[in-house]
Coordinates of C-alpha atoms in Angstrom, one line a residue:
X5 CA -24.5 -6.4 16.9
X6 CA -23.1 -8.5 14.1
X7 CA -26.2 -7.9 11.9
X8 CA -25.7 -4.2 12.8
X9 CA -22.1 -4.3 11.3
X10 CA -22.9 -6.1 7.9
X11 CA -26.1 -3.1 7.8
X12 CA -23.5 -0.5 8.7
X13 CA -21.1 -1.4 6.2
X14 CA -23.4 -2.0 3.7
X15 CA -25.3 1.0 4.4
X16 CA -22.1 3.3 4.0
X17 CA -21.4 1.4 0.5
X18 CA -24.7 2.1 -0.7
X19 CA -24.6 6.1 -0.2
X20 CA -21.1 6.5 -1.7
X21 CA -21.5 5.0 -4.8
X22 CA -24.8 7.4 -5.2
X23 CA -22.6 10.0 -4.8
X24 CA -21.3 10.3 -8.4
X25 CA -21.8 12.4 -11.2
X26 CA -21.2 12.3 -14.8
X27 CA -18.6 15.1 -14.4
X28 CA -16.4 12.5 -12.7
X29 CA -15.3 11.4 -15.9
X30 CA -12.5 14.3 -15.3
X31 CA -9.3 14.5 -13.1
X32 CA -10.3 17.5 -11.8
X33 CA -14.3 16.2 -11.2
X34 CA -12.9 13.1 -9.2
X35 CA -10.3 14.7 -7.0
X36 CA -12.0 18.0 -6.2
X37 CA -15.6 18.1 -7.1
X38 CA -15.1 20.2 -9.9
X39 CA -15.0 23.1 -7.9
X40 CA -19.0 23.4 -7.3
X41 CA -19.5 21.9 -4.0
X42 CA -21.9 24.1 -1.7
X43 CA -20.7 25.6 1.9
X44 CA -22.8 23.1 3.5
X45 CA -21.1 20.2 1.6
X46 CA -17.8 21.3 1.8
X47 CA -18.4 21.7 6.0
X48 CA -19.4 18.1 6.4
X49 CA -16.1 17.0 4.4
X50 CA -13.9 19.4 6.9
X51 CA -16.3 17.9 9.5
X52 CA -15.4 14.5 8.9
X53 CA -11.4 15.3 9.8
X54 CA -12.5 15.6 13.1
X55 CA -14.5 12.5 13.9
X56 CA -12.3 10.0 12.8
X57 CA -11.8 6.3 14.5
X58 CA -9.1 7.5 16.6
X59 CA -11.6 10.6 18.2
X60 CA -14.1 7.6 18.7
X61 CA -11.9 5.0 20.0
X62 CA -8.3 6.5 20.7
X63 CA -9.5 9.7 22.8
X64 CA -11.3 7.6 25.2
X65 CA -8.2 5.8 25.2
X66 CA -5.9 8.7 25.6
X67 CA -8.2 9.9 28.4
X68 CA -7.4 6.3 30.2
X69 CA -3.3 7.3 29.6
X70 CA -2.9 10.7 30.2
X71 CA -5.8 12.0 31.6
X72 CA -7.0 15.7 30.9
X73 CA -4.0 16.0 28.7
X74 CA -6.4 14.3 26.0
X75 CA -7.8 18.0 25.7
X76 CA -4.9 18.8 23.4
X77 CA -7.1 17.3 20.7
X78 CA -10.0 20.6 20.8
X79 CA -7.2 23.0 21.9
X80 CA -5.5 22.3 18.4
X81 CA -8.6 22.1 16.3
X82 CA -9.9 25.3 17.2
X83 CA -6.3 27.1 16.4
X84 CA -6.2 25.0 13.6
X85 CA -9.6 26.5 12.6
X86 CA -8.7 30.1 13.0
X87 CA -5.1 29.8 10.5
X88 CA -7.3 28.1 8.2
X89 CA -9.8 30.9 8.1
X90 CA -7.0 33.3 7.4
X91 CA -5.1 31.4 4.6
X92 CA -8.5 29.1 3.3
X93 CA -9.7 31.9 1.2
X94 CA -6.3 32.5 -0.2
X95 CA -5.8 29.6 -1.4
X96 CA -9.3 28.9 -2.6
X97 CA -8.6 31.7 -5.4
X98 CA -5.3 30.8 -6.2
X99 CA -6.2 27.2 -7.0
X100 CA -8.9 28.6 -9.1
X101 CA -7.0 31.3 -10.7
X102 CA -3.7 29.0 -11.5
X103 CA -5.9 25.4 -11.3
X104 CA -4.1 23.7 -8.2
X105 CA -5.2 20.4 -7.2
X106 CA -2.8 20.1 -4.2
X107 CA -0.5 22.2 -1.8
X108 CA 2.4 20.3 -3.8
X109 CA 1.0 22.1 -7.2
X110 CA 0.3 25.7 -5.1
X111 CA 4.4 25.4 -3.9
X112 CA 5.9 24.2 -7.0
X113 CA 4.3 26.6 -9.2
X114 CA 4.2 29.7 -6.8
X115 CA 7.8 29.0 -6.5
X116 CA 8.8 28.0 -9.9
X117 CA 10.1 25.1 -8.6
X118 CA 8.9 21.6 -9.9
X119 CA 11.6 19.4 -7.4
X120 CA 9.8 21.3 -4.7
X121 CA 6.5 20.2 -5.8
X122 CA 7.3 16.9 -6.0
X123 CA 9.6 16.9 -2.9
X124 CA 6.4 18.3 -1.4
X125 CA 4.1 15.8 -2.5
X126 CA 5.8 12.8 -1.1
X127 CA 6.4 14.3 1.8
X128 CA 2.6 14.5 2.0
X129 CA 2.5 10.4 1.3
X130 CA 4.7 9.1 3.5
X131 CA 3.6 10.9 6.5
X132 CA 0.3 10.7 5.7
X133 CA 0.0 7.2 4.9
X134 CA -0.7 6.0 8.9
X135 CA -3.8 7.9 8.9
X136 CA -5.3 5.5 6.5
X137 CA -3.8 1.9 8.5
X138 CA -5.0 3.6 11.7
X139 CA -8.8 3.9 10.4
X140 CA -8.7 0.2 9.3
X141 CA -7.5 -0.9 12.2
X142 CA -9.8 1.0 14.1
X143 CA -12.4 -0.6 12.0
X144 CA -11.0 -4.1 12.6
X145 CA -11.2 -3.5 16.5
X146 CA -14.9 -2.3 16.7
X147 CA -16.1 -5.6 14.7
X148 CA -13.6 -7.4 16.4
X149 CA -15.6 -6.2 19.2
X150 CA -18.7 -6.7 18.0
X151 CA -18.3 -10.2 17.2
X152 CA -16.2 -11.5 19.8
X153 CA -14.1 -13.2 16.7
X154 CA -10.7 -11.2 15.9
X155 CA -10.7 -13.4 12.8
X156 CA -14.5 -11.3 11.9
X157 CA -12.3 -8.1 12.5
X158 CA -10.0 -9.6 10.2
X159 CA -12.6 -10.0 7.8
X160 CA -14.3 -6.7 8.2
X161 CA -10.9 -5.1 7.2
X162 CA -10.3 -6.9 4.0
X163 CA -14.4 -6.3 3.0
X164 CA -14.1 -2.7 4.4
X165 CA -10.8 -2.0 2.0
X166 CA -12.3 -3.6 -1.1
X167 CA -15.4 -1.4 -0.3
X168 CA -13.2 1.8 -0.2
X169 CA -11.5 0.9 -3.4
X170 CA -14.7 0.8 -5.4
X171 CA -16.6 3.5 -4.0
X172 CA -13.4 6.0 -4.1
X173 CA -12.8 4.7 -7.6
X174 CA -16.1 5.2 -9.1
X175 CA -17.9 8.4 -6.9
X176 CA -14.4 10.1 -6.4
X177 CA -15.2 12.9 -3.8
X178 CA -18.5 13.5 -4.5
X179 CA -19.4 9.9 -2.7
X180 CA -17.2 10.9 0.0
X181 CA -19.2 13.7 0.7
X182 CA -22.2 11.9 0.6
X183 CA -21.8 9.5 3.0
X184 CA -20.2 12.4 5.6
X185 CA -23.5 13.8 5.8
X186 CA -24.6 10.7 7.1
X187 CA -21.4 10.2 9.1
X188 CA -21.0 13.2 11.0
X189 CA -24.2 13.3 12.2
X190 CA -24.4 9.5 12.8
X191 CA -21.2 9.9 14.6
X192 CA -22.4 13.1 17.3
X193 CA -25.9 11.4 17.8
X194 CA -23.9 8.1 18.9
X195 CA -21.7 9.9 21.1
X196 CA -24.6 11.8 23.0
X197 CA -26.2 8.5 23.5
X198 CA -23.3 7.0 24.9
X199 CA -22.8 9.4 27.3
X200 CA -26.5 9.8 28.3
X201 CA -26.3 5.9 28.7
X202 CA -23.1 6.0 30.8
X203 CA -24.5 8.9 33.0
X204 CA -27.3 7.1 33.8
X205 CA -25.7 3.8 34.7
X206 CA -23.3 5.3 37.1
X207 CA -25.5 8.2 38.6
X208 CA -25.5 5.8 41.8
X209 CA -22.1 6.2 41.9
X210 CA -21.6 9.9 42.5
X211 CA -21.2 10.7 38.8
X212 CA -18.6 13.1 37.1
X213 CA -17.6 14.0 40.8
X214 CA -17.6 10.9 41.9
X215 CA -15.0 9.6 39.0
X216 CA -12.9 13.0 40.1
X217 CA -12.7 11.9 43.3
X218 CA -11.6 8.5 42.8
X219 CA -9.3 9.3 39.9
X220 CA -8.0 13.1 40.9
X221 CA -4.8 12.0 39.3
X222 CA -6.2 12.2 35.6
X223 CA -8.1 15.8 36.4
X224 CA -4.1 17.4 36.3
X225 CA -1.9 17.4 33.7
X226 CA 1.2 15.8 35.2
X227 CA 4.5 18.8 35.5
X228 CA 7.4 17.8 34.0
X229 CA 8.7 16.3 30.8
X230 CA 7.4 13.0 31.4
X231 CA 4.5 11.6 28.7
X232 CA 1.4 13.4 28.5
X233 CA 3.0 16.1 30.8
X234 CA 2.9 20.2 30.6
X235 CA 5.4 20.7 28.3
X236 CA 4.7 17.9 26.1
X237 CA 0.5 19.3 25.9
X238 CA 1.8 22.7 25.7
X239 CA 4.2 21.5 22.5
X240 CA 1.5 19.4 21.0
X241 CA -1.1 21.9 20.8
X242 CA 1.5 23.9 18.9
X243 CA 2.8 21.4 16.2
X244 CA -0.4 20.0 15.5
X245 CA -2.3 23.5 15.4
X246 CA -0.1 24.6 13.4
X247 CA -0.1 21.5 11.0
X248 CA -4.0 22.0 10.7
X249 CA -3.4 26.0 10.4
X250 CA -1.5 25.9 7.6
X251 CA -3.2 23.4 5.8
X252 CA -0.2 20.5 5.7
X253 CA -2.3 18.0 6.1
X254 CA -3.4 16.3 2.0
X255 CA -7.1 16.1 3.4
X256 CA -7.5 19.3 4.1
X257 CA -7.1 20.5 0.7
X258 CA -10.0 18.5 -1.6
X259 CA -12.5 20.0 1.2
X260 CA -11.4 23.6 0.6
X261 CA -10.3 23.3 -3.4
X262 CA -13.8 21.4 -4.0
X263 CA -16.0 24.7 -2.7
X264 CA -18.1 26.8 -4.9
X265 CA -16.9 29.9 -3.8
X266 CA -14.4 31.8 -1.2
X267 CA -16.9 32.7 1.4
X268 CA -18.0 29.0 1.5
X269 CA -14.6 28.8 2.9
X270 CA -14.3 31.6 5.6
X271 CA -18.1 30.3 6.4
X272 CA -17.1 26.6 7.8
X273 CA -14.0 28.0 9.2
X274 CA -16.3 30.4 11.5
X275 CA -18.5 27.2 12.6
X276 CA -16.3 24.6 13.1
X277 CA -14.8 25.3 16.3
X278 CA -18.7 25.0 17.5
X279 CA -18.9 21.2 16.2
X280 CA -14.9 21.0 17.8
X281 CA -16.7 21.1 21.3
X282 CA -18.7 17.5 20.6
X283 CA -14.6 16.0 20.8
X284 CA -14.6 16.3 24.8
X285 CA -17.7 13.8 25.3
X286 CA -15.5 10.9 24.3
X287 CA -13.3 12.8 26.4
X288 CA -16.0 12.6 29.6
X289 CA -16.6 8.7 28.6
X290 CA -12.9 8.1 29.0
X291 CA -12.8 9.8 32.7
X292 CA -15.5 6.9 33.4
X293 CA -13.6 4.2 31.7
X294 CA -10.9 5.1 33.6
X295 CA -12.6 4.6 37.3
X296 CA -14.8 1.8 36.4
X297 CA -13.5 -0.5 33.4
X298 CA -10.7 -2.9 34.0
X299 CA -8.8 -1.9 31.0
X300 CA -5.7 -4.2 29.8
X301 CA -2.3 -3.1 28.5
X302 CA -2.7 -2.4 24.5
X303 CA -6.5 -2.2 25.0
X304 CA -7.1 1.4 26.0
X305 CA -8.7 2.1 22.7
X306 CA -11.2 -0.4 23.6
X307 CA -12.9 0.9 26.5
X308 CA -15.0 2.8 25.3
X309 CA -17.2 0.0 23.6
X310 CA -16.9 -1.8 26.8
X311 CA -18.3 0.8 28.9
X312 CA -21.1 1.7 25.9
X313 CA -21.9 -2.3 25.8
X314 CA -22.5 -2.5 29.5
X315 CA -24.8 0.8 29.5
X316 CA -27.0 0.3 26.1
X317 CA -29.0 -2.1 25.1
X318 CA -27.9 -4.4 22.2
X319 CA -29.8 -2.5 19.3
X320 CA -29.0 0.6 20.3
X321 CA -25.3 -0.7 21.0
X322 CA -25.1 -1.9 17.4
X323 CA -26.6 1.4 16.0
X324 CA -23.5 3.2 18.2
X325 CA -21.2 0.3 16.4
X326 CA -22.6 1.6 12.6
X327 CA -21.4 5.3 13.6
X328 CA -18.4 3.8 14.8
X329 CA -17.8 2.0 11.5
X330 CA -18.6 5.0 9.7
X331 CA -15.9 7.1 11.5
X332 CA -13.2 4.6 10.0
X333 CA -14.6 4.2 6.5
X334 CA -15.6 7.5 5.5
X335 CA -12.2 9.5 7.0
X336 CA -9.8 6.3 5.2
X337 CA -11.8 7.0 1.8
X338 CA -10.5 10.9 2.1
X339 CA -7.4 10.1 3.0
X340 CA -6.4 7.9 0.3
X341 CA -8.4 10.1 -2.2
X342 CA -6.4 13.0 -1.1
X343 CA -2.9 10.9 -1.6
X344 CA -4.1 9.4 -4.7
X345 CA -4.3 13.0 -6.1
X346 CA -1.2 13.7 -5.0
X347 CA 0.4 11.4 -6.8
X348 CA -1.8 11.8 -9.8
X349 CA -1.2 15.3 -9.9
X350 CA 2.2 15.8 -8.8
X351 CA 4.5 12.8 -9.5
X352 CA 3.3 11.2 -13.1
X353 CA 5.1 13.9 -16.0
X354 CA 3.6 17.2 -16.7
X355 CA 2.7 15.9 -20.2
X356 CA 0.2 13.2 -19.0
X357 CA -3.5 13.7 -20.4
X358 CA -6.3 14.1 -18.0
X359 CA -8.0 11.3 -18.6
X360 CA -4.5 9.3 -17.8
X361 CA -4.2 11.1 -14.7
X362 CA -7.8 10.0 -13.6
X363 CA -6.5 6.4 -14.3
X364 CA -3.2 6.9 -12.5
X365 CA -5.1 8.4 -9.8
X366 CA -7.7 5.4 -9.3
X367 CA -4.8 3.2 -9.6
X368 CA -2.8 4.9 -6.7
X369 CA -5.6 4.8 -4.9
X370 CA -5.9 0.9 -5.2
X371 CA -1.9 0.6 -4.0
X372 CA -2.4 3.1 -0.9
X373 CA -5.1 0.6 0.3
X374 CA -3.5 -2.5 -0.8
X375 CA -0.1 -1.6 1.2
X376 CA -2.2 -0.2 4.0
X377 CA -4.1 -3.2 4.5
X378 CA -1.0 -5.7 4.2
X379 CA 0.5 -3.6 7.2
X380 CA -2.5 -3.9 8.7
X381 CA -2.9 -7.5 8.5
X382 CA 0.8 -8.5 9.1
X383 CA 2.2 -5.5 11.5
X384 CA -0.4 -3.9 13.2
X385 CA 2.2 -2.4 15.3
X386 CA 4.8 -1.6 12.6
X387 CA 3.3 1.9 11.6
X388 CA 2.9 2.7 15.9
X389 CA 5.7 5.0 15.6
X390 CA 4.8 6.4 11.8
X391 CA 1.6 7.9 13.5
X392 CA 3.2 9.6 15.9
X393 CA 5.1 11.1 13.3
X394 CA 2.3 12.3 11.0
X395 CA 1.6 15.4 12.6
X396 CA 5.0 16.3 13.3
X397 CA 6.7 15.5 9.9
X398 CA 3.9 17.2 7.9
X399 CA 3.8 20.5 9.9
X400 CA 7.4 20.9 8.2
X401 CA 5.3 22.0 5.7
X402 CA 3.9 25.2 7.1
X403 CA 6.7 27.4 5.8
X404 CA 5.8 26.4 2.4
X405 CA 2.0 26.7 2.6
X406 CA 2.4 29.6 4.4
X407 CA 5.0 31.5 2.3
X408 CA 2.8 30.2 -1.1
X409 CA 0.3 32.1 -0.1
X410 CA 2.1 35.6 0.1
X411 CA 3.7 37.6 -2.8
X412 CA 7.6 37.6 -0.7
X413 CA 10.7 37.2 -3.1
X414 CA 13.0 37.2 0.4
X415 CA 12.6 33.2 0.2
X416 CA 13.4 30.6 -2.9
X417 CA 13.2 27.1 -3.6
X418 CA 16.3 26.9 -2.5
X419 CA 15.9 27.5 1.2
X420 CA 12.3 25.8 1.5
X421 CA 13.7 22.8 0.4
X422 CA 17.2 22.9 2.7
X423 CA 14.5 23.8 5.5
X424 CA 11.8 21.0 4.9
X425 CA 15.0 18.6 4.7
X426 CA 16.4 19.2 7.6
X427 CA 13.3 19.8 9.9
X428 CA 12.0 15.8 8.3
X429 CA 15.4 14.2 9.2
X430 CA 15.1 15.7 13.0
X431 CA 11.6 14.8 13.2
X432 CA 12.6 11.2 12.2
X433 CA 16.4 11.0 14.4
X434 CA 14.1 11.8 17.3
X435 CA 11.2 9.9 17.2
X436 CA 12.8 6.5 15.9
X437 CA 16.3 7.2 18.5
X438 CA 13.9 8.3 21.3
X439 CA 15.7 11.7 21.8
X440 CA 13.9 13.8 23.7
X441 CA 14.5 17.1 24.3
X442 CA 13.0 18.4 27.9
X443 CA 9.9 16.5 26.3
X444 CA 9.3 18.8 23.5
X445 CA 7.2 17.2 20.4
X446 CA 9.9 16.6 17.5
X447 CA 7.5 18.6 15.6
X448 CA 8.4 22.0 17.5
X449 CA 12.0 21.4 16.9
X450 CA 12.4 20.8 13.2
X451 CA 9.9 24.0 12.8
X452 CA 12.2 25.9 14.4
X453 CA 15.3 24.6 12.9
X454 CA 13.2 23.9 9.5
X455 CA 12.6 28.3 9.6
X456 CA 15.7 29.0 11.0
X457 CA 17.0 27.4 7.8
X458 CA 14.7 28.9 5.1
X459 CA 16.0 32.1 6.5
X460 CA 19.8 31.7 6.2
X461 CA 19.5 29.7 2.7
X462 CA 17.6 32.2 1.1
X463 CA 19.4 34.5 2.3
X464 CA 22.7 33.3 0.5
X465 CA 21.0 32.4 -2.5
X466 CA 19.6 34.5 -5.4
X467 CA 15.8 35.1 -5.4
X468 CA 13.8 34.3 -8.3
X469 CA 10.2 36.2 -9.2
X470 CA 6.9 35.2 -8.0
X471 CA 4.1 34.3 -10.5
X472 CA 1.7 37.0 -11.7
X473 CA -1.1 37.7 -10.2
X474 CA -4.6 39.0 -11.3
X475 CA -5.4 42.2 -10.4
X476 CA -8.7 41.1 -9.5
X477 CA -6.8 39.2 -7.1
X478 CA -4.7 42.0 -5.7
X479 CA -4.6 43.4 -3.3
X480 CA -8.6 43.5 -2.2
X481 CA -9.8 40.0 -3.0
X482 CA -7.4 38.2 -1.4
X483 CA -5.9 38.6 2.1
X484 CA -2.4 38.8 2.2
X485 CA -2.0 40.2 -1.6
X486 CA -0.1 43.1 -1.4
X487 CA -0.2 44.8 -4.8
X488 CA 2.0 43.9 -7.7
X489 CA 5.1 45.5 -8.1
X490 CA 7.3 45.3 -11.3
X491 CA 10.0 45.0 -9.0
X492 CA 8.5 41.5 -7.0
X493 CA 6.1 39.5 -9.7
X494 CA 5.5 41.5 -12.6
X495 CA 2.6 43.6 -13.6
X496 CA -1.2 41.9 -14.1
X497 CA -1.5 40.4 -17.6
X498 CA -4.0 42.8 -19.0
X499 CA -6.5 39.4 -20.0
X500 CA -8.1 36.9 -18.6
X501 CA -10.0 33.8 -19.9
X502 CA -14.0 34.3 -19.6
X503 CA -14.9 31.0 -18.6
X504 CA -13.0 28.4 -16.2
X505 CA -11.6 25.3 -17.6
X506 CA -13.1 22.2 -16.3
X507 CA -10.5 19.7 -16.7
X508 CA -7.3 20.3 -16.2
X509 CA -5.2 20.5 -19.4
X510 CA -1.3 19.1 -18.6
X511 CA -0.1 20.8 -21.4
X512 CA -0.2 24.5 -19.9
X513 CA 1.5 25.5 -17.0
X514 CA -0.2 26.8 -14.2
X515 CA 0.2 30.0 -14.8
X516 CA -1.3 29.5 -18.3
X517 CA -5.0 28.7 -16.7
X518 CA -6.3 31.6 -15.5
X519 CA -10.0 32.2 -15.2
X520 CA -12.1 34.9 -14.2
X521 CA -12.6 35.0 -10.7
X522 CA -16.3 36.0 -9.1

């Protein structure tokens, strides 16, 4: 299994840094593609925010805690899946049409606001940021694993980040996408053959019915407002759907800004509640782990590979371990893309040259991993409670997405700033104090005091016009458009540039790039 690791790893290295292109050489070629990634391509990058390390490793574990209440994880996707086929085409065009790299760019500009944009966009860091320490230390406990050595884990981590750095610095996302090709698949055939292998190994044993009969506590999701009970499934299917709805989450956005074309969009959004269904077999494998793996405090996430290394042989155990590894690598590389163009994009000046932002944005990328890993390292634990509010913080962003994407002059800058402020800081009181509210997910409760704020703000503030808006754009190409009235945004210039610029130019607004939209 050790040999399988260094292959894996190396493997995974190898196909990213094929990935690049000559267009790279630009901002906008590094962070999104260039904008001329095929449906297919794009799917496997949405794919990839699926199978992550925590599906491989902390669903099982999940399933070990709370039982069926581990199911919140496909419930949300696939109402995640359905907002982001309503407001993924929308915003597809408009980041073509105006040149948006991010959601911070898209609010900012759509709101002529640039505090909001920025307000936005390290919003988008900071709760973002434990998505990338999770996947390395989910990479540090499968080699750990491996290896029986925590100091190889150790190892693995430091090799693994370097790795990242390089590969995300010189293929941008074009070697991310690569190496998902590989991944996702990697990851699904794994998981069948852990399953197959478990099912086999405890057919003796009465199977799924036996495990149901023997552990009927974990088939019902416990009633009250304990942890993992009704109310808290019921709220987290909410928060999180709608985080993955409305697009809050930075990852989301290279995957749909990177595609070809809008239909591209509305394409992957149709199929990916079908791949959504492969997240309950590590689901199943829990519901096994549960009945028949002694499984110690703190090592839930583990039992998985325990159950997988006493079913499967050793080769095919280590070619389960490479998927694994995969599942850590490929989603951290995303993610700290995705904040690396946040900051590149949205919090160096407006004046900065593209090739500078490129620089800045490599450079970012390098600190994200660098602090990640030192957390890693020294405080495994520290960034516990920052996961559990990733979710939560950055769904205070849906109003924002949300509104950009309409033409409504009823809300400013104003209110979407008082409302993301005060939804963050309950989101935060609660999960750090341990408030709890009848066990309702922070996340719920600053949306709803986040929209109840938006409304009353805006309300006592003076509205400000929208952007213009193609009229190739308005109303039929783009859901949600109504058409433009003099009274709202202004009339459609009457011109539009023939040919879509490439790199982004810092020196025009926005609202100065508009190309002609097929």
């Amino acid at each position: 299994m050790i040999a399988a690791t260094v292959i894996g790893i190396a493997l995974i290295a190898a196909l990213a840094f094929m990935g690049r292109r000559q267009s790279l050489n630009t901002h906008t070629g590094w962070s999104i593609g260039n904008r001329g990634m095929s449906s297919l391509t794009t799917f496997f990058l949405q794919a990839g925010a699926i199978f992550t390390s925590f599906t491989f490793l902390g669903m099982s574990g999940l399933t070990v805690l709370g039982g069926v209440s581990a199911t919140y994880l496909p419930a949300y996707l696939v109402l995640g899946y359905v907002g982001m086929f309503l407001i993924g085409p929308v915003i597809w065009k408009l980041g073509k049409v105006f040149n948006y790299h991010t959601n911070a760019d898209m609010a900012g500009h759509q709101f002529r606001s640039p505090l909001l944009g920025k307000v936005v966009a390290v919003v988008c860091v900071v709760f973002f940021m434990p998505i990338v320490q999770v996947q390395i230390v989910g990479l540090g406990t499968m080699v750990s694993f491996a290896t029986g050595n925590k100091s190889a884990g150790t190892a693995s981590m430091v090799v693994s980040t370097i790795l990242i750095l390089l590969f995300v610095a010189w293929a941008g996302l074009r070697g991310v996408a690569t190496v998902a090709y590989f991944k996702d698949v990697a990851m699904v055939v794994a998981l069948v053959v852990v399953l197959a292998g478990v099912l086999v190994s405890y057919v003796g044993d009465g199977g799924i019915g036996g495990v149901m009969d023997q552990a009927q506590e974990l088939f019902t999701v416990q009633s009250g407002t304990g942890t993992y009970g009704i109310i808290w499934f019921i709220t987290s299917v909410i928060v999180s759907g709608i985080g993955l709805g409305a697009m809050t989450l930075p990852e989301s956005w290279p995957a749909v800004l990177s595609a070809n074309k809008s239909r591209a969009v509305s394409k992957n959004h149709v199929m990916l509640p079908l791949y959504t269904l492969a997240t309950f077999i590590p689901i199943v494998i829990g519901f096994y782990a549960a009945r028949y793996v002694v499984v110690g405090d703190g090592e839930e996430n583990s039992a998985i590979l325990s159950l997988a290394a006493d079913s499967l042989p050793g080769w095919l155990m280590g070619c389960v371990l490479i998927a694994g590894i995969s599942c850590a690598i490929v989603p951290a590389a995303h993610c700290v893309l995705s904040i690396a163009t946040l900051i590149s994009s949205n919090l160096v000046p407006a004046s900065t040259s593209d090739h500078r932002q490129l620089t800045v944005g490599r450079m970012a990328a390098g600190l994200v991993l660098l602090l990640s890993l030192g957390l890693s390292l020294a405080r495994p634990d520290l960034m516990a409670n920052l996961y559990l509010l990733t979710y939560a913080g950055l769904t205070q962003l849906a109003p924002v997405n949300i509104l950009s994407c309409t033409r409504t002059t009823r809300v400013n800058a104003t209110g979407l700033l008082s409302g993301l402020t005060v939804g963050v800081v309950i989101v935060i009181v609660c999960t750090f104090s341990g408030i709890s509210v009848w066990g309702i997910n922070p996340g719920v409760l600053g949306l709803l005091a986040n929209i109840a704020v938006v409304v009353m703000v805006s309300a006592a503030t003076p509205t400000t016009s929208r952007p213009e808006v193609p009229e190739r754009l308005s109303p039929r190409a783009v859901r949600g458009f109504p058409p433009v009235s003099p009274g709202s945004a202004g009339s459609a210039p009457s011109s539009y540039s023939s040919r879509y610029r490439a790199s982004r130019s810092r020196s025009a607004s926005p609202s100065e790039v508009q190309p002609d939209v097929e």
